Coordinates of C-alpha atoms in Angstrom, one line a residue:
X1 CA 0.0 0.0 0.0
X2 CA 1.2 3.4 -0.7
X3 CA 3.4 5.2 2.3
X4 CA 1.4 7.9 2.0
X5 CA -2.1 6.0 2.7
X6 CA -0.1 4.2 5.7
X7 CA 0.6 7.8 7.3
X8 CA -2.8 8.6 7.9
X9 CA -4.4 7.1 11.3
X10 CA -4.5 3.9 12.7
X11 CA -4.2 0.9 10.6
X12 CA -6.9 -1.0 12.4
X13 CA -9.4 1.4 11.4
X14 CA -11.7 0.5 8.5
X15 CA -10.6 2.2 5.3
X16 CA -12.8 4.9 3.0
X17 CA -11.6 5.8 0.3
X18 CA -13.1 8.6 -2.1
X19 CA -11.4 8.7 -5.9
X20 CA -11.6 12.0 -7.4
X21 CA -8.4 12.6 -9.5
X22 CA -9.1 15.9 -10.6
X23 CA -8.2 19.7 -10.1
X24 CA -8.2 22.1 -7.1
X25 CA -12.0 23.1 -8.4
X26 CA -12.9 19.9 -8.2
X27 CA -12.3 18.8 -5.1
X28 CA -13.7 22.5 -3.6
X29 CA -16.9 21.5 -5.0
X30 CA -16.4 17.8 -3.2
X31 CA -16.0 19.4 0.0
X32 CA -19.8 19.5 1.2
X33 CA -19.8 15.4 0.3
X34 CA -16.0 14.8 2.3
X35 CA -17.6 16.6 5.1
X36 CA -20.7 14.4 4.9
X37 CA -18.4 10.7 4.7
X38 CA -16.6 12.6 7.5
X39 CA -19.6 12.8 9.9
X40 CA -21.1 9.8 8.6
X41 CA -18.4 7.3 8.9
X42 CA -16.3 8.8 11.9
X43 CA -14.8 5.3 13.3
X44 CA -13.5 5.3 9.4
X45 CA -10.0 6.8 7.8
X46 CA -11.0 8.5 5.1
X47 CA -8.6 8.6 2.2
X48 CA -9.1 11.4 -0.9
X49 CA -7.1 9.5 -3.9
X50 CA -6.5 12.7 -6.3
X51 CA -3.5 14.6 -7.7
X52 CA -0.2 14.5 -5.3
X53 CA -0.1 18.6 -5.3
X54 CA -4.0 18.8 -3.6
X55 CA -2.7 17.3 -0.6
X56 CA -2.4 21.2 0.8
X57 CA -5.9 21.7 -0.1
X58 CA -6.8 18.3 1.5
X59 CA -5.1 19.4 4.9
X60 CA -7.9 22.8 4.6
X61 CA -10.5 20.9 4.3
X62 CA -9.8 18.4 7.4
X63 CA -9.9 15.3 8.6
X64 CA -9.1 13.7 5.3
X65 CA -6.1 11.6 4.4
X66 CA -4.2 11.6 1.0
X67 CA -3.6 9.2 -1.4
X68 CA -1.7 10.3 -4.8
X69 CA -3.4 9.8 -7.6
X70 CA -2.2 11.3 -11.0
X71 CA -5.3 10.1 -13.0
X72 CA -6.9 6.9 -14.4
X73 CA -4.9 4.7 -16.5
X74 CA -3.8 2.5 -13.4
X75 CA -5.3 1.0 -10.6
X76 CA -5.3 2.6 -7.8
X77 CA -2.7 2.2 -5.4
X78 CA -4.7 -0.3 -2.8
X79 CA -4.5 -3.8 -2.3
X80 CA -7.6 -5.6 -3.1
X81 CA -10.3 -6.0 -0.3
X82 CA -8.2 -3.2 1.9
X83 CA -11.1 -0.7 1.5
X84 CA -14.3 -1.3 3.2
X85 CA -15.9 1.9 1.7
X86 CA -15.0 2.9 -1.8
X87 CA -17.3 6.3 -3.1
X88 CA -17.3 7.8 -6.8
X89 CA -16.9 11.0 -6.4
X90 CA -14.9 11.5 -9.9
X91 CA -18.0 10.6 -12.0
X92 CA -20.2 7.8 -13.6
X93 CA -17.8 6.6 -16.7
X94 CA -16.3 3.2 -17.4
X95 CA -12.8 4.6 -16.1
X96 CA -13.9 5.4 -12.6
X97 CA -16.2 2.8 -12.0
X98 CA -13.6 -0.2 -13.1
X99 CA -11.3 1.7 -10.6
X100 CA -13.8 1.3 -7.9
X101 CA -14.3 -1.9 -9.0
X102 CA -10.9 -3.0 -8.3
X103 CA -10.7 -2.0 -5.0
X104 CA -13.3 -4.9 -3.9
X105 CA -14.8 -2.6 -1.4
X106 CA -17.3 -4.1 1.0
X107 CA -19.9 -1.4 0.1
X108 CA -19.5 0.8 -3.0
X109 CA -21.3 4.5 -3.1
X110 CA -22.0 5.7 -6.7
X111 CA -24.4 6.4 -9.2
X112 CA -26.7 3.4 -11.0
X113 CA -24.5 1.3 -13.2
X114 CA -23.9 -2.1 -14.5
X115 CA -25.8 -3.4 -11.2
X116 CA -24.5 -0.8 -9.3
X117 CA -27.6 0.4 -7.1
X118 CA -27.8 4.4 -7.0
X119 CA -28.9 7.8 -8.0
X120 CA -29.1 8.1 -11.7
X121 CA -27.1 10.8 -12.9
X122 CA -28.1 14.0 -14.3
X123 CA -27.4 17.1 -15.8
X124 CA -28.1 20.4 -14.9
X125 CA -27.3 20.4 -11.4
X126 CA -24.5 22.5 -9.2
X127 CA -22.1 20.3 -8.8
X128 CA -21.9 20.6 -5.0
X129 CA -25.3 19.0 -5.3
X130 CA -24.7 16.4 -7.7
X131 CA -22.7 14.7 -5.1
X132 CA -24.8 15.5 -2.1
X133 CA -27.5 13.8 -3.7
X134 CA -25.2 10.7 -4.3
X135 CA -24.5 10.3 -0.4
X136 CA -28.6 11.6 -0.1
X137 CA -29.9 8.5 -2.1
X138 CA -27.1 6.2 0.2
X139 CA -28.8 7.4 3.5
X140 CA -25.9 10.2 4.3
X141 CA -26.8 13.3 5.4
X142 CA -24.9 16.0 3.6
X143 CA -25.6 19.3 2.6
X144 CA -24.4 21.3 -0.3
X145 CA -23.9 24.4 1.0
X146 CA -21.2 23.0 3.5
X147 CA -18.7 24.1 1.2
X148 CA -16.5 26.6 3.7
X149 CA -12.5 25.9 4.3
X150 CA -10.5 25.9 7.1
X151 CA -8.3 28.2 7.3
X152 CA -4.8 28.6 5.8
X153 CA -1.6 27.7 8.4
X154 CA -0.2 30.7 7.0
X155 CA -0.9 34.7 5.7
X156 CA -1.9 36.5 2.6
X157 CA 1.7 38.1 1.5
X158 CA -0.8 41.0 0.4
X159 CA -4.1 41.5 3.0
X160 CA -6.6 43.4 1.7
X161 CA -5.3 43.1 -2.1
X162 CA -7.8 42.5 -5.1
X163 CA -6.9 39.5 -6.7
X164 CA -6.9 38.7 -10.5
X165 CA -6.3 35.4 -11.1
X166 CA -5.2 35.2 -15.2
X167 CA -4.6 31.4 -15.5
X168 CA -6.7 28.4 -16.4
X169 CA -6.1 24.7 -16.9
X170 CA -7.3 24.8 -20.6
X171 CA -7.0 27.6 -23.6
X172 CA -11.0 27.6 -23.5
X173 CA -11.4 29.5 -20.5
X174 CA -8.1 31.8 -21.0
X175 CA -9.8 35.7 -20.9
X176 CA -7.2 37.7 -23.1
X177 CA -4.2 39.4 -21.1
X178 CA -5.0 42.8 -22.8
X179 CA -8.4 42.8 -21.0
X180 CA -7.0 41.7 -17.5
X181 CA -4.4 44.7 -17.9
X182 CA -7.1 47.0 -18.8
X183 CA -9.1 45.9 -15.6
X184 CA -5.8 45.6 -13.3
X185 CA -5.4 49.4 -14.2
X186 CA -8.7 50.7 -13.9
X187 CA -9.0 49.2 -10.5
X188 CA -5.5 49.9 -9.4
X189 CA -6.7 54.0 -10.7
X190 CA -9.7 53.3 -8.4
X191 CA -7.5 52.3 -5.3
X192 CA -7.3 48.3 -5.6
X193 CA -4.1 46.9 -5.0
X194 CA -3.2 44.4 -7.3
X195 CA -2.2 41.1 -7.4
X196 CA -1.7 38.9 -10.3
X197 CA -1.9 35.0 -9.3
X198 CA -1.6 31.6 -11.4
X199 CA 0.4 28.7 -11.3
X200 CA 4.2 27.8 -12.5
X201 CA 2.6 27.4 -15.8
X202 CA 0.7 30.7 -15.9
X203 CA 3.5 32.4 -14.8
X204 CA 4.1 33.9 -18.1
X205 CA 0.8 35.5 -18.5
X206 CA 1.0 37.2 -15.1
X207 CA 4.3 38.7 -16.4
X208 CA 2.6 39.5 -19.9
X209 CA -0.4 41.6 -18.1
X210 CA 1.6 43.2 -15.6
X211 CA 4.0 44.9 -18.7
X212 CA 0.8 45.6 -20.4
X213 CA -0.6 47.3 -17.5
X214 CA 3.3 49.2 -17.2
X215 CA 2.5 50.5 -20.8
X216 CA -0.6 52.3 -19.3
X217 CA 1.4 54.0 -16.5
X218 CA 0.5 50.9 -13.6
X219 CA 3.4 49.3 -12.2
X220 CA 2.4 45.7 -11.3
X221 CA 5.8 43.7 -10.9
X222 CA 5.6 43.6 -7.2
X223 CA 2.3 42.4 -7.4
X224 CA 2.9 39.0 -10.4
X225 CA 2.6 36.3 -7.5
X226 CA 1.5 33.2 -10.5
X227 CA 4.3 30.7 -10.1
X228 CA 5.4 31.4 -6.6
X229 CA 3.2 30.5 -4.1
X230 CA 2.4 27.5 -2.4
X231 CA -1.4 25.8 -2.6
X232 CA -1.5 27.2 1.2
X233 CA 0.0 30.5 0.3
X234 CA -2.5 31.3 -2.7
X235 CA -5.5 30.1 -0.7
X236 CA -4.4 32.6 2.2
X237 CA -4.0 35.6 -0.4
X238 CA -7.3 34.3 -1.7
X239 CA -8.8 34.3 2.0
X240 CA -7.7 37.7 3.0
X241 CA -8.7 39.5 -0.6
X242 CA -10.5 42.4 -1.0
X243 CA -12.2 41.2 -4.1
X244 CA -11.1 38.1 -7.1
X245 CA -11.9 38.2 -10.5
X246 CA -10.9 34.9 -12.2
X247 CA -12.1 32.3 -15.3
X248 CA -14.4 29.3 -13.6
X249 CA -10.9 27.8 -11.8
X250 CA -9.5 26.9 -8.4
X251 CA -9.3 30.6 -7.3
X252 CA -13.0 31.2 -7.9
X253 CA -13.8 28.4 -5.6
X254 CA -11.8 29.5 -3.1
X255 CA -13.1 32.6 -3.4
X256 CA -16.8 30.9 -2.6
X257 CA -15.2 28.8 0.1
X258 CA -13.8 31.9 1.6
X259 CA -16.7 33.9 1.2
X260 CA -14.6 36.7 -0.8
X261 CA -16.5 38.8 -3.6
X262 CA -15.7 38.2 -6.7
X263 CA -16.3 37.8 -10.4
X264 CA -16.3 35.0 -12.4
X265 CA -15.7 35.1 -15.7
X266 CA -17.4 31.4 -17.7
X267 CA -17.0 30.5 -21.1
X268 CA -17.6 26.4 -22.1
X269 CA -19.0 25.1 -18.5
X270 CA -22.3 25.7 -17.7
X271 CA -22.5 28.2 -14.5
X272 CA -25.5 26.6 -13.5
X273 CA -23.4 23.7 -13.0
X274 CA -19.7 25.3 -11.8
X275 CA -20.8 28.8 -11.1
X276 CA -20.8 30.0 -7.1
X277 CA -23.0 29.5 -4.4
X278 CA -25.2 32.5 -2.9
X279 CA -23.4 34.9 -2.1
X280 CA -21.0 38.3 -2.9
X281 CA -20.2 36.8 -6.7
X282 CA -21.3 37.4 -9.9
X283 CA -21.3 35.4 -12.9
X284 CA -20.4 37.1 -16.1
X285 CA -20.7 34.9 -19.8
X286 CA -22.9 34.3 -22.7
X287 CA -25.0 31.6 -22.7
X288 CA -26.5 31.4 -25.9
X289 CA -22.6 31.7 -27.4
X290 CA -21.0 29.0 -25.1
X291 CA -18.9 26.7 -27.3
X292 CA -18.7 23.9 -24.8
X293 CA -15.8 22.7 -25.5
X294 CA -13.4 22.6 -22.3
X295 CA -10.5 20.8 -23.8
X296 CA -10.2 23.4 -26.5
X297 CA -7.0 25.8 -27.3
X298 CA -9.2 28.7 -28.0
X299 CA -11.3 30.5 -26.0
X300 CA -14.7 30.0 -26.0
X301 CA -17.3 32.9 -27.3
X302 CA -19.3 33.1 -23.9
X303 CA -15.8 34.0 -22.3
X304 CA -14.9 36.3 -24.7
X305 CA -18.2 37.6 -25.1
X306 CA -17.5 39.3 -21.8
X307 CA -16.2 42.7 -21.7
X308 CA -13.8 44.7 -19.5
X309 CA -16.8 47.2 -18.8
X310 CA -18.9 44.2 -18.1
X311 CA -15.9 43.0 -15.0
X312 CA -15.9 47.0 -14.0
X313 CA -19.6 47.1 -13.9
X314 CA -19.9 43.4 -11.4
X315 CA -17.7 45.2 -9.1
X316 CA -19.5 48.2 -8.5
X317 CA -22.1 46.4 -8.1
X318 CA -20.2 44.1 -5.6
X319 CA -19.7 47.5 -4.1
X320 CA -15.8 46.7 -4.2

């Protein structure tokens, strides 16, 4: 068994383990079903098998152990009959289900399939719902709009900033760098201090916005953070924001998990789906020009139907 599975509690415990081998948006919407296993199955270790870099996130959730999971393609890292729970939380396709399969779990919690008894699954739904009704229909209370983090072991480098997050995973929900720089120095005019954020790989369009922005007379380079944080340290400058203005990623969960305003910017997923829960956010796209397709390079027309005076306008009206 994996050394990283062994760490977590006492071996004579009865194992749970949860496969979602997704991104950090992914598991945020999760959380209101972890915290429902969590309650529900408390003489239980409960094991998260996703992505090797979520196990930050993990730890501000709670109470949830790690195993590292890059994807699908191999079975998971268990010895047969080890788990006594195994729940689909990644989704209803042949990949995930032979997975769980595998695991020869004494009880398995997932949606109807191939003899499987449960919830059929549908479209349409939040996703912090989808899987609350999953562990609804198994007799588990859990309730969607548990969706709050702990929080982070450490502090926002920049309390109080406005953060604009430029990355996303895929090309189809990348807002152009030109319009973050116009908004970066509209707000920064307005009194905002700004932050740019992203990942290693989104690095380069942090950099790319904050020269733009230098053309127009705003001096950003203090304020490119994309690439050199930790998961902890971005969720803290998340936590401790004035305001966020992102694509449908990671940050604009956090933002929900945090309660921060913000403005989320959505191009191929539905909003209905992935958008924020009630609260200080608003959702800015184009429905009737949505694409839908996630995995493409380009953007998609909802996202880029969305304007800078659109983003300017949701934050007055956020009153940020």
């Amino acid at each position: 068994m994996d050394t990283a599975l062994n760490s977590h509690g006492d071996q004579d415990q009865p194992l749970l383990l949860a496969l979602r081998a997704l991104k950090l948006g992914d598991l945020l919407v999760a959380v209101p079903a972890l915290r429902g296993l969590r309650r529900a199955f408390p003489e239980h270790r409960i094991v998260y098998a996703g992505p090797a870099w979520i196990a930050e996130a993990l730890e501000l959730v709670g109470g949830i152990g790690h195993l590292p999971t890059p994807g699908l393609d191999d079975p998971l890292t268990v010895p047969h009959g080890a788990v006594d729970v195994a729940v689909n939380l990644h989704g209803n396709g042949p990949e995930s289900r032979l997975r769980i399969k595998e695991l020869g779990a004494n009880r398995v919690i997932a949606h109807a399939s191939d003899g499987l008894d449960g919830p059929s699954w549908i479209t349409g739904v939040p996703e912090r719902e989808r899987w609350t009704r999953l562990l609804n229909w198994h007799g588990i209370d859990a309730d969607p709009l548990d969706y709050r983090l702990n929080r982070p072991a450490v502090s926002s480098p920049r309390p109080g900033a406005t953060v604009i997050h430029v990355g996303a995973a895929y090309g189809s929900r990348l807002w152009p760098v030109e319009r973050f720089a116009d908004v970066a120095v509209q707000l920064a005019a307005a009194g905002h201090d700004i932050v740019l954020t992203g990942g290693t790989s989104e690095r380069a369009r942090a950099e790319e916005t904050a020269a733009l922005a230098k053309l127009k007379g705003t001096n950003l380079d203090d304020g490119v953070l994309a690439g050199r944080q930790s998961l902890a340290g971005f969720a803290a400058t998340i936590a401790e924001a004035r305001l966020v203005i992102s694509a449908d990623t990671g940050a604009a969960h956090l933002a929900s998990a945090y309660e921060r305003p913000s403005v989320v910017l959505f191009g191929p997923a539905p909003a209905e789906e992935w958008g924020p829960p009630p609260g200080p956010h608003v959702v800015l796209t184009a429905v009737e020009l949505r694409r839908g397709d996630v995995f493409s390079a380009e953007p998609d027309p909802a996202l880029m139907a969305v304007t800078v005076h659109d983003v300017l306008e949701a934050v007055e009206q956020l009153g940020c």
